[in-house]
Amino acid sequence: MSSSLRPPAPRPCESCPYRRDVPGGIWASEEYAKLRRYDAETPDQPTGLFQCHQSDADSAVRRVCAGWAGCHEGAELLALRLAVLDGRIDATTYRAVVEYASPVPLFPSGREAAAHGEAGLDAPAEEARRLINKITRTRNDLAQQGS
C-alpha cells in the first residue's frame, strides 16, 4: 500500500461534515471538534491532513477530504505544506487541493461546519441516522469498534 494520499474526490461525499446539506449529528463530537482547528492561523493548525471519512483506516485508497479542501484556503494549510515535504502527498495532489472548488455548497469555516454537526448530536434526524447506518456498513474499522 502506498503512503501517498490521493487528491480530493470531484465532489464532497454525501456525509461530509463540511457540506451545508448534510444533517448534523452524523459524526462523533471529537470529529466535529477537529474541523475548528484548521481555521487557526497557519502555524497553529494541526499537522495532519484531513482525510475523507468514507474509507476506513485499512483502505488502500485514501483521499484528502474534498470538503476540507473546498472550505479552507489550501495554500494556508500547514498540514498540506508538511505533507508535500514528507512525501505523504505528491505535487499533483497538492495542486488539486489548492485549486479545488466544490460543486456543492460548503460551510465557509470549520467552526460553522462543526457547530452545525454538533447541533444534531443529541437527536439525529432520520436522514442523519440513515447516513450513520450507511457509513457503519461501509467502514470496517467502525463496525469492528462497535462489536
Tab-separated table of N, CA and C in Angstrom:
chain	number	residue	atom	x	y	z
A	1	MET	N	0.852	-1.184	0.000
A	1	MET	CA	0.000	0.000	0.000
A	1	MET	C	0.893	1.241	0.000
A	2	SER	N	0.582	2.165	-0.857
A	2	SER	CA	1.334	3.410	-0.945
A	2	SER	C	0.941	4.327	0.209
A	3	SER	N	1.912	5.092	0.696
A	3	SER	CA	1.618	6.008	1.798
A	3	SER	C	1.059	7.331	1.286
A	4	SER	N	1.076	7.525	-0.002
A	4	SER	CA	0.625	8.785	-0.574
A	4	SER	C	-0.903	8.821	-0.688
A	5	LEU	N	-1.476	9.916	-0.243
A	5	LEU	CA	-2.925	10.097	-0.343
A	5	LEU	C	-3.286	10.592	-1.725
A	6	ARG	N	-4.476	10.216	-2.159
A	6	ARG	CA	-4.966	10.660	-3.448
A	6	ARG	C	-5.609	12.035	-3.320
A	7	PRO	N	-5.776	12.722	-4.458
A	7	PRO	CA	-6.431	14.042	-4.439
A	7	PRO	C	-7.885	13.930	-3.978
A	8	PRO	N	-8.512	15.060	-3.677
A	8	PRO	CA	-9.921	15.031	-3.275
A	8	PRO	C	-10.794	14.467	-4.387
A	9	ALA	N	-11.901	13.874	-4.003
A	9	ALA	CA	-12.897	13.401	-4.969
A	9	ALA	C	-13.477	14.615	-5.704
A	10	PRO	N	-14.094	14.399	-6.854
A	10	PRO	CA	-14.672	15.527	-7.595
A	10	PRO	C	-15.718	16.320	-6.797
A	11	ARG	N	-16.402	15.642	-5.867
A	11	ARG	CA	-17.376	16.330	-5.008
A	11	ARG	C	-17.305	15.745	-3.607
A	12	PRO	N	-17.536	16.563	-2.596
A	12	PRO	CA	-17.535	16.033	-1.227
A	12	PRO	C	-18.587	14.927	-1.081
A	13	CYS	N	-18.262	13.903	-0.324
A	13	CYS	CA	-19.171	12.772	-0.161
A	13	CYS	C	-20.484	13.199	0.508
A	14	GLU	N	-21.470	12.332	0.418
A	14	GLU	CA	-22.807	12.688	0.903
A	14	GLU	C	-22.891	12.856	2.416
A	15	SER	N	-21.858	12.446	3.149
A	15	SER	CA	-21.861	12.625	4.600
A	15	SER	C	-20.754	13.569	5.065
A	16	CYS	N	-20.173	14.316	4.163
A	16	CYS	CA	-19.071	15.210	4.510
A	16	CYS	C	-19.525	16.275	5.518
A	17	PRO	N	-18.800	16.423	6.625
A	17	PRO	CA	-19.218	17.395	7.637
A	17	PRO	C	-19.108	18.852	7.186
A	18	TYR	N	-18.430	19.111	6.088
A	18	TYR	CA	-18.307	20.477	5.575
A	18	TYR	C	-19.469	20.875	4.664
A	19	ARG	N	-20.265	19.904	4.214
A	19	ARG	CA	-21.370	20.213	3.305
A	19	ARG	C	-22.537	20.848	4.055
A	20	ARG	N	-23.095	21.885	3.467
A	20	ARG	CA	-24.247	22.569	4.075
A	20	ARG	C	-25.499	21.702	4.090
A	21	ASP	N	-25.623	20.785	3.122
A	21	ASP	CA	-26.851	19.994	3.007
A	21	ASP	C	-26.805	18.663	3.763
A	22	VAL	N	-25.767	18.429	4.534
A	22	VAL	CA	-25.672	17.202	5.321
A	22	VAL	C	-26.247	17.473	6.711
A	23	PRO	N	-27.120	16.587	7.180
A	23	PRO	CA	-27.683	16.811	8.519
A	23	PRO	C	-26.617	16.698	9.602
A	24	GLY	N	-26.842	17.356	10.695
A	24	GLY	CA	-25.927	17.283	11.821
A	24	GLY	C	-26.068	15.967	12.560
A	25	GLY	N	-25.093	15.679	13.397
A	25	GLY	CA	-25.170	14.521	14.263
A	25	GLY	C	-24.672	13.222	13.667
A	26	ILE	N	-24.022	13.276	12.517
A	26	ILE	CA	-23.552	12.044	11.876
A	26	ILE	C	-22.269	11.529	12.511
A	27	TRP	N	-21.355	12.445	12.797
A	27	TRP	CA	-20.041	12.067	13.311
A	27	TRP	C	-19.962	12.317	14.815
A	28	ALA	N	-19.015	11.704	15.461
A	28	ALA	CA	-18.800	11.900	16.902
A	28	ALA	C	-18.350	13.329	17.167
A	29	SER	N	-18.576	13.804	18.369
A	29	SER	CA	-18.219	15.178	18.709
A	29	SER	C	-16.724	15.435	18.498
A	30	GLU	N	-15.877	14.419	18.724
A	30	GLU	CA	-14.433	14.589	18.512
A	30	GLU	C	-14.112	14.893	17.046
A	31	GLU	N	-14.872	14.304	16.148
A	31	GLU	CA	-14.656	14.550	14.714
A	31	GLU	C	-15.038	15.983	14.356
A	32	TYR	N	-16.138	16.460	14.891
A	32	TYR	CA	-16.537	17.850	14.620
A	32	TYR	C	-15.531	18.832	15.223
A	33	ALA	N	-14.997	18.510	16.394
A	33	ALA	CA	-14.023	19.401	17.038
A	33	ALA	C	-12.778	19.587	16.168
A	34	LYS	N	-12.400	18.562	15.412
A	34	LYS	CA	-11.227	18.662	14.531
A	34	LYS	C	-11.402	19.758	13.476
A	35	LEU	N	-12.622	19.979	13.027
A	35	LEU	CA	-12.868	20.938	11.950
A	35	LEU	C	-12.427	22.348	12.328
A	36	ARG	N	-12.678	22.728	13.553
A	36	ARG	CA	-12.350	24.091	14.016
A	36	ARG	C	-10.853	24.381	13.981
A	37	ARG	N	-10.058	23.373	14.257
A	37	ARG	CA	-8.615	23.582	14.389
A	37	ARG	C	-7.954	24.050	13.091
A	38	TYR	N	-8.550	23.720	11.956
A	38	TYR	CA	-7.967	24.134	10.674
A	38	TYR	C	-8.307	25.585	10.317
A	39	ASP	N	-9.137	26.231	11.126
A	39	ASP	CA	-9.439	27.659	10.937
A	39	ASP	C	-8.363	28.548	11.558
A	40	ALA	N	-7.505	27.976	12.365
A	40	ALA	CA	-6.475	28.756	13.067
A	40	ALA	C	-5.472	29.343	12.076
A	41	GLU	N	-4.662	30.278	12.567
A	41	GLU	CA	-3.562	30.793	11.757
A	41	GLU	C	-2.647	29.614	11.405
A	42	THR	N	-2.017	29.663	10.267
A	42	THR	CA	-1.234	28.537	9.752
A	42	THR	C	-0.329	27.870	10.791
A	43	PRO	N	0.497	28.607	11.540
A	43	PRO	CA	1.399	27.918	12.489
A	43	PRO	C	0.675	27.191	13.619
A	44	ASP	N	-0.578	27.542	13.877
A	44	ASP	CA	-1.332	26.952	14.981
A	44	ASP	C	-2.257	25.820	14.545
A	45	GLN	N	-2.235	25.459	13.272
A	45	GLN	CA	-3.111	24.409	12.746
A	45	GLN	C	-2.541	23.011	13.025
A	46	PRO	N	-3.412	21.996	12.953
A	46	PRO	CA	-2.932	20.610	13.065
A	46	PRO	C	-1.989	20.277	11.910
A	47	THR	N	-1.112	19.329	12.141
A	47	THR	CA	-0.153	18.936	11.112
A	47	THR	C	-0.653	17.770	10.256
A	48	GLY	N	-1.734	17.150	10.665
A	48	GLY	CA	-2.273	16.013	9.908
A	48	GLY	C	-3.259	16.452	8.850
A	49	LEU	N	-3.184	15.799	7.695
A	49	LEU	CA	-4.152	16.055	6.632
A	49	LEU	C	-5.531	15.576	7.067
A	50	PHE	N	-6.559	16.285	6.650
A	50	PHE	CA	-7.928	15.865	6.938
A	50	PHE	C	-8.343	14.931	5.808
A	51	GLN	N	-8.556	13.670	6.141
A	51	GLN	CA	-8.863	12.666	5.136
A	51	GLN	C	-10.361	12.397	5.060
A	52	CYS	N	-10.790	11.919	3.908
A	52	CYS	CA	-12.198	11.594	3.706
A	52	CYS	C	-12.636	10.534	4.702
A	53	HIS	N	-13.795	10.741	5.300
A	53	HIS	CA	-14.352	9.805	6.270
A	53	HIS	C	-14.962	8.567	5.616
A	54	GLN	N	-15.093	8.559	4.300
A	54	GLN	CA	-15.801	7.457	3.647
A	54	GLN	C	-15.025	6.151	3.567
A	55	SER	N	-13.722	6.184	3.705
A	55	SER	CA	-12.978	4.925	3.657
A	55	SER	C	-12.380	4.642	5.025
A	56	ASP	N	-12.269	3.349	5.338
A	56	ASP	CA	-11.766	3.005	6.664
A	56	ASP	C	-10.240	3.102	6.721
A	57	ALA	N	-9.716	2.995	7.893
A	57	ALA	CA	-8.282	3.197	8.118
A	57	ALA	C	-7.431	2.161	7.386
A	58	ASP	N	-7.994	0.996	7.096
A	58	ASP	CA	-7.242	-0.062	6.424
A	58	ASP	C	-7.350	0.005	4.905
A	59	SER	N	-8.108	0.931	4.387
A	59	SER	CA	-8.327	1.019	2.948
A	59	SER	C	-7.047	1.391	2.202
A	60	ALA	N	-6.851	0.772	1.047
A	60	ALA	CA	-5.699	1.098	0.206
A	60	ALA	C	-5.918	2.422	-0.529
A	61	VAL	N	-7.171	2.852	-0.623
A	61	VAL	CA	-7.489	4.097	-1.321
A	61	VAL	C	-7.925	5.135	-0.295
A	62	ARG	N	-7.037	6.032	0.029
A	62	ARG	CA	-7.322	7.114	0.961
A	62	ARG	C	-7.217	8.419	0.194
A	63	ARG	N	-8.123	9.352	0.475
A	63	ARG	CA	-8.162	10.637	-0.211
A	63	ARG	C	-8.127	11.779	0.791
A	64	VAL	N	-7.634	12.907	0.324
A	64	VAL	CA	-7.783	14.153	1.063
A	64	VAL	C	-9.276	14.494	0.995
A	65	CYS	N	-9.844	14.939	2.099
A	65	CYS	CA	-11.270	15.280	2.146
A	65	CYS	C	-11.570	16.435	1.195
A	66	ALA	N	-12.547	16.223	0.312
A	66	ALA	CA	-12.929	17.260	-0.652
A	66	ALA	C	-13.570	18.456	0.049
A	67	GLY	N	-14.343	18.212	1.091
A	67	GLY	CA	-14.958	19.312	1.834
A	67	GLY	C	-13.914	20.171	2.527
A	68	TRP	N	-12.920	19.533	3.106
A	68	TRP	CA	-11.810	20.236	3.757
A	68	TRP	C	-11.069	21.083	2.738
A	69	ALA	N	-10.798	20.499	1.574
A	69	ALA	CA	-10.088	21.223	0.512
A	69	ALA	C	-10.901	22.417	0.024
A	70	GLY	N	-12.208	22.268	-0.058
A	70	GLY	CA	-13.061	23.346	-0.552
A	70	GLY	C	-13.350	24.430	0.469
A	71	CYS	N	-13.335	24.071	1.737
A	71	CYS	CA	-13.649	25.031	2.802
A	71	CYS	C	-12.467	25.934	3.122
A	72	HIS	N	-11.286	25.372	3.146
A	72	HIS	CA	-10.105	26.100	3.595
A	72	HIS	C	-9.244	26.562	2.422
A	73	GLU	N	-8.520	27.623	2.651
A	73	GLU	CA	-7.580	28.143	1.655
A	73	GLU	C	-6.372	27.215	1.653
A	74	GLY	N	-6.295	26.342	0.647
A	74	GLY	CA	-5.290	25.279	0.620
A	74	GLY	C	-3.869	25.722	0.850
A	75	ALA	N	-3.456	26.811	0.235
A	75	ALA	CA	-2.071	27.262	0.373
A	75	ALA	C	-1.749	27.692	1.802
A	76	GLU	N	-2.777	27.932	2.617
A	76	GLU	CA	-2.577	28.348	4.012
A	76	GLU	C	-2.661	27.180	4.999
A	77	LEU	N	-2.855	25.968	4.500
A	77	LEU	CA	-2.981	24.806	5.373
A	77	LEU	C	-1.609	24.227	5.716
A	78	LEU	N	-1.256	24.277	6.984
A	78	LEU	CA	0.016	23.743	7.441
A	78	LEU	C	0.144	22.263	7.096
A	79	ALA	N	-0.896	21.490	7.306
A	79	ALA	CA	-0.859	20.051	7.033
A	79	ALA	C	-0.538	19.765	5.570
A	80	LEU	N	-1.065	20.571	4.691
A	80	LEU	CA	-0.816	20.377	3.262
A	80	LEU	C	0.642	20.650	2.923
A	81	ARG	N	1.178	21.718	3.461
A	81	ARG	CA	2.589	22.057	3.219
A	81	ARG	C	3.513	20.952	3.731
A	82	LEU	N	3.247	20.487	4.951
A	82	LEU	CA	4.089	19.451	5.545
A	82	LEU	C	3.954	18.119	4.805
A	83	ALA	N	2.763	17.823	4.323
A	83	ALA	CA	2.539	16.556	3.616
A	83	ALA	C	3.376	16.459	2.342
A	84	VAL	N	3.575	17.574	1.663
A	84	VAL	CA	4.425	17.586	0.468
A	84	VAL	C	5.875	17.345	0.889
A	85	LEU	N	6.300	18.036	1.927
A	85	LEU	CA	7.691	17.919	2.368
A	85	LEU	C	8.059	16.509	2.819
A	86	ASP	N	7.126	15.825	3.492
A	86	ASP	CA	7.477	14.491	3.984
A	86	ASP	C	6.967	13.355	3.103
A	87	GLY	N	6.445	13.682	1.910
A	87	GLY	CA	6.085	12.659	0.935
A	87	GLY	C	4.746	11.978	1.131
A	88	ARG	N	3.889	12.505	2.011
A	88	ARG	CA	2.566	11.904	2.176
A	88	ARG	C	1.660	12.208	0.992
A	89	ILE	N	1.942	13.311	0.287
A	89	ILE	CA	1.239	13.630	-0.954
A	89	ILE	C	2.272	14.088	-1.980
A	90	ASP	N	1.889	13.971	-3.249
A	90	ASP	CA	2.780	14.446	-4.301
A	90	ASP	C	2.333	15.833	-4.759
A	91	ALA	N	3.096	16.408	-5.676
A	91	ALA	CA	2.806	17.767	-6.151
A	91	ALA	C	1.450	17.855	-6.841
A	92	THR	N	1.039	16.804	-7.520
A	92	THR	CA	-0.259	16.787	-8.204
A	92	THR	C	-1.398	16.882	-7.192
A	93	THR	N	-1.286	16.127	-6.104
A	93	THR	CA	-2.321	16.170	-5.068
A	93	THR	C	-2.319	17.538	-4.382
A	94	TYR	N	-1.143	18.076	-4.116
A	94	TYR	CA	-1.042	19.414	-3.519
A	94	TYR	C	-1.798	20.424	-4.387
A	95	ARG	N	-1.517	20.445	-5.681
A	95	ARG	CA	-2.194	21.386	-6.594
A	95	ARG	C	-3.700	21.150	-6.623
A	96	ALA	N	-4.102	19.872	-6.613
A	96	ALA	CA	-5.535	19.547	-6.643
A	96	ALA	C	-6.245	20.112	-5.417
A	97	VAL	N	-5.609	20.053	-4.261
A	97	VAL	CA	-6.214	20.596	-3.042
A	97	VAL	C	-6.257	22.121	-3.110
A	98	VAL	N	-5.155	22.743	-3.466
A	98	VAL	CA	-5.084	24.202	-3.514
A	98	VAL	C	-6.085	24.773	-4.521
A	99	GLU	N	-6.279	24.102	-5.644
A	99	GLU	CA	-7.157	24.597	-6.705
A	99	GLU	C	-8.589	24.083	-6.598
A	100	TYR	N	-8.891	23.254	-5.612
A	100	TYR	CA	-10.198	22.604	-5.513
A	100	TYR	C	-11.328	23.621	-5.325
A	101	ALA	N	-12.400	23.420	-6.089
A	101	ALA	CA	-13.636	24.197	-5.939
A	101	ALA	C	-14.785	23.199	-5.858
A	102	SER	N	-15.531	23.262	-4.801
A	102	SER	CA	-16.628	22.312	-4.593
A	102	SER	C	-17.821	22.638	-5.492
A	103	PRO	N	-18.419	21.605	-6.088
A	103	PRO	CA	-19.632	21.818	-6.876
A	103	PRO	C	-20.893	21.917	-6.014
A	104	VAL	N	-20.748	21.662	-4.708
A	104	VAL	CA	-21.881	21.771	-3.779
A	104	VAL	C	-21.535	22.793	-2.703
A	105	PRO	N	-22.544	23.454	-2.137
A	105	PRO	CA	-22.275	24.463	-1.100
A	105	PRO	C	-21.652	23.865	0.166
A	106	LEU	N	-20.595	24.537	0.640
A	106	LEU	CA	-19.902	24.143	1.856
A	106	LEU	C	-20.008	25.258	2.887
A	107	PHE	N	-19.802	24.900	4.146
A	107	PHE	CA	-19.709	25.925	5.173
A	107	PHE	C	-18.443	26.735	4.919
A	108	PRO	N	-18.455	28.029	5.213
A	108	PRO	CA	-17.283	28.867	4.944
A	108	PRO	C	-16.140	28.681	5.940
A	109	SER	N	-16.373	27.942	7.026
A	109	SER	CA	-15.318	27.708	8.012
A	109	SER	C	-15.560	26.380	8.722
A	110	GLY	N	-14.496	25.861	9.288
A	110	GLY	CA	-14.630	24.657	10.096
A	110	GLY	C	-15.472	24.907	11.326
A	111	ARG	N	-15.386	26.115	11.872
A	111	ARG	CA	-16.174	26.482	13.060
A	111	ARG	C	-17.667	26.349	12.781
A	112	GLU	N	-18.102	26.876	11.629
A	112	GLU	CA	-19.527	26.808	11.286
A	112	GLU	C	-19.963	25.379	10.969
A	113	ALA	N	-19.099	24.625	10.292
A	113	ALA	CA	-19.420	23.232	9.992
A	113	ALA	C	-19.546	22.430	11.288
A	114	ALA	N	-18.626	22.657	12.224
A	114	ALA	CA	-18.655	21.937	13.495
A	114	ALA	C	-19.906	22.276	14.301
A	115	ALA	N	-20.254	23.541	14.360
A	115	ALA	CA	-21.451	23.953	15.112
A	115	ALA	C	-22.703	23.289	14.536
A	116	HIS	N	-22.784	23.240	13.227
A	116	HIS	CA	-23.933	22.589	12.574
A	116	HIS	C	-23.976	21.096	12.926
A	117	GLY	N	-22.834	20.433	12.810
A	117	GLY	CA	-22.787	18.998	13.094
A	117	GLY	C	-23.098	18.669	14.532
A	118	GLU	N	-22.535	19.449	15.440
A	118	GLU	CA	-22.748	19.207	16.870
A	118	GLU	C	-24.193	19.453	17.280
A	119	ALA	N	-24.873	20.347	16.582
A	119	ALA	CA	-26.268	20.657	16.930
A	119	ALA	C	-27.171	19.434	16.785
A	120	GLY	N	-26.797	18.472	15.961
A	120	GLY	CA	-27.632	17.288	15.760
A	120	GLY	C	-27.216	16.084	16.579
A	121	LEU	N	-26.217	16.215	17.436
A	121	LEU	CA	-25.704	15.049	18.168
A	121	LEU	C	-26.713	14.442	19.137
A	122	ASP	N	-27.471	15.263	19.838
A	122	ASP	CA	-28.394	14.742	20.846
A	122	ASP	C	-29.591	14.016	20.256
A	123	ALA	N	-30.020	14.450	19.091
A	123	ALA	CA	-31.198	13.838	18.463
A	123	ALA	C	-31.035	13.861	16.941
A	124	PRO	N	-30.241	12.929	16.381
A	124	PRO	CA	-30.041	12.918	14.927
A	124	PRO	C	-31.357	12.710	14.182
A	125	ALA	N	-31.542	13.478	13.129
A	125	ALA	CA	-32.741	13.354	12.293
A	125	ALA	C	-32.714	12.021	11.547
A	126	GLU	N	-33.835	11.670	10.953
A	126	GLU	CA	-33.931	10.404	10.222
A	126	GLU	C	-32.867	10.297	9.127
A	127	GLU	N	-32.639	11.362	8.379
A	127	GLU	CA	-31.623	11.344	7.325
A	127	GLU	C	-30.238	11.133	7.915
A	128	ALA	N	-29.965	11.715	9.068
A	128	ALA	CA	-28.673	11.512	9.734
A	128	ALA	C	-28.514	10.050	10.145
A	129	ARG	N	-29.562	9.457	10.688
A	129	ARG	CA	-29.497	8.046	11.095
A	129	ARG	C	-29.269	7.142	9.881
A	130	ARG	N	-29.875	7.482	8.746
A	130	ARG	CA	-29.675	6.710	7.513
A	130	ARG	C	-28.207	6.766	7.094
A	131	LEU	N	-27.629	7.963	7.135
A	131	LEU	CA	-26.220	8.109	6.758
A	131	LEU	C	-25.291	7.413	7.756
A	132	ILE	N	-25.610	7.476	9.029
A	132	ILE	CA	-24.808	6.774	10.047
A	132	ILE	C	-24.791	5.278	9.749
A	133	ASN	N	-25.955	4.719	9.462
A	133	ASN	CA	-26.037	3.284	9.147
A	133	ASN	C	-25.249	2.939	7.892
A	134	LYS	N	-25.324	3.792	6.891
A	134	LYS	CA	-24.590	3.551	5.645
A	134	LYS	C	-23.084	3.585	5.897
A	135	ILE	N	-22.625	4.561	6.654
A	135	ILE	CA	-21.197	4.685	6.959
A	135	ILE	C	-20.724	3.467	7.753
A	136	THR	N	-21.504	3.049	8.710
A	136	THR	CA	-21.132	1.906	9.539
A	136	THR	C	-21.002	0.641	8.696
A	137	ARG	N	-21.862	0.481	7.696
A	137	ARG	CA	-21.763	-0.680	6.793
A	137	ARG	C	-20.532	-0.582	5.896
A	138	THR	N	-20.151	0.627	5.494
A	138	THR	CA	-19.034	0.839	4.571
A	138	THR	C	-17.683	0.761	5.269
A	139	ARG	N	-17.602	1.278	6.473
A	139	ARG	CA	-16.323	1.386	7.181
A	139	ARG	C	-16.124	0.196	8.110
A	140	ASN	N	-15.248	-0.699	7.734
A	140	ASN	CA	-14.963	-1.876	8.567
A	140	ASN	C	-14.403	-1.495	9.924
A	141	ASP	N	-13.600	-0.444	9.977
A	141	ASP	CA	-12.996	-0.070	11.255
A	141	ASP	C	-14.031	0.420	12.256
A	142	LEU	N	-15.106	1.038	11.785
A	142	LEU	CA	-16.156	1.492	12.703
A	142	LEU	C	-17.007	0.315	13.168
A	143	ALA	N	-17.296	-0.597	12.278
A	143	ALA	CA	-18.098	-1.767	12.640
A	143	ALA	C	-17.341	-2.605	13.674
A	144	GLN	N	-16.022	-2.730	13.535
A	144	GLN	CA	-15.225	-3.504	14.474
A	144	GLN	C	-15.189	-2.822	15.839
A	145	GLN	N	-15.142	-1.494	15.862
A	145	GLN	CA	-15.088	-0.791	17.129
A	145	GLN	C	-16.378	-0.989	17.916
A	146	GLY	N	-17.480	-1.110	17.194
A	146	GLY	CA	-18.765	-1.243	17.849
A	146	GLY	C	-19.041	-2.644	18.345
A	147	SER	N	-18.252	-3.647	17.937
A	147	SER	CA	-18.540	-5.011	18.370
A	147	SER	C	-17.908	-5.368	19.676
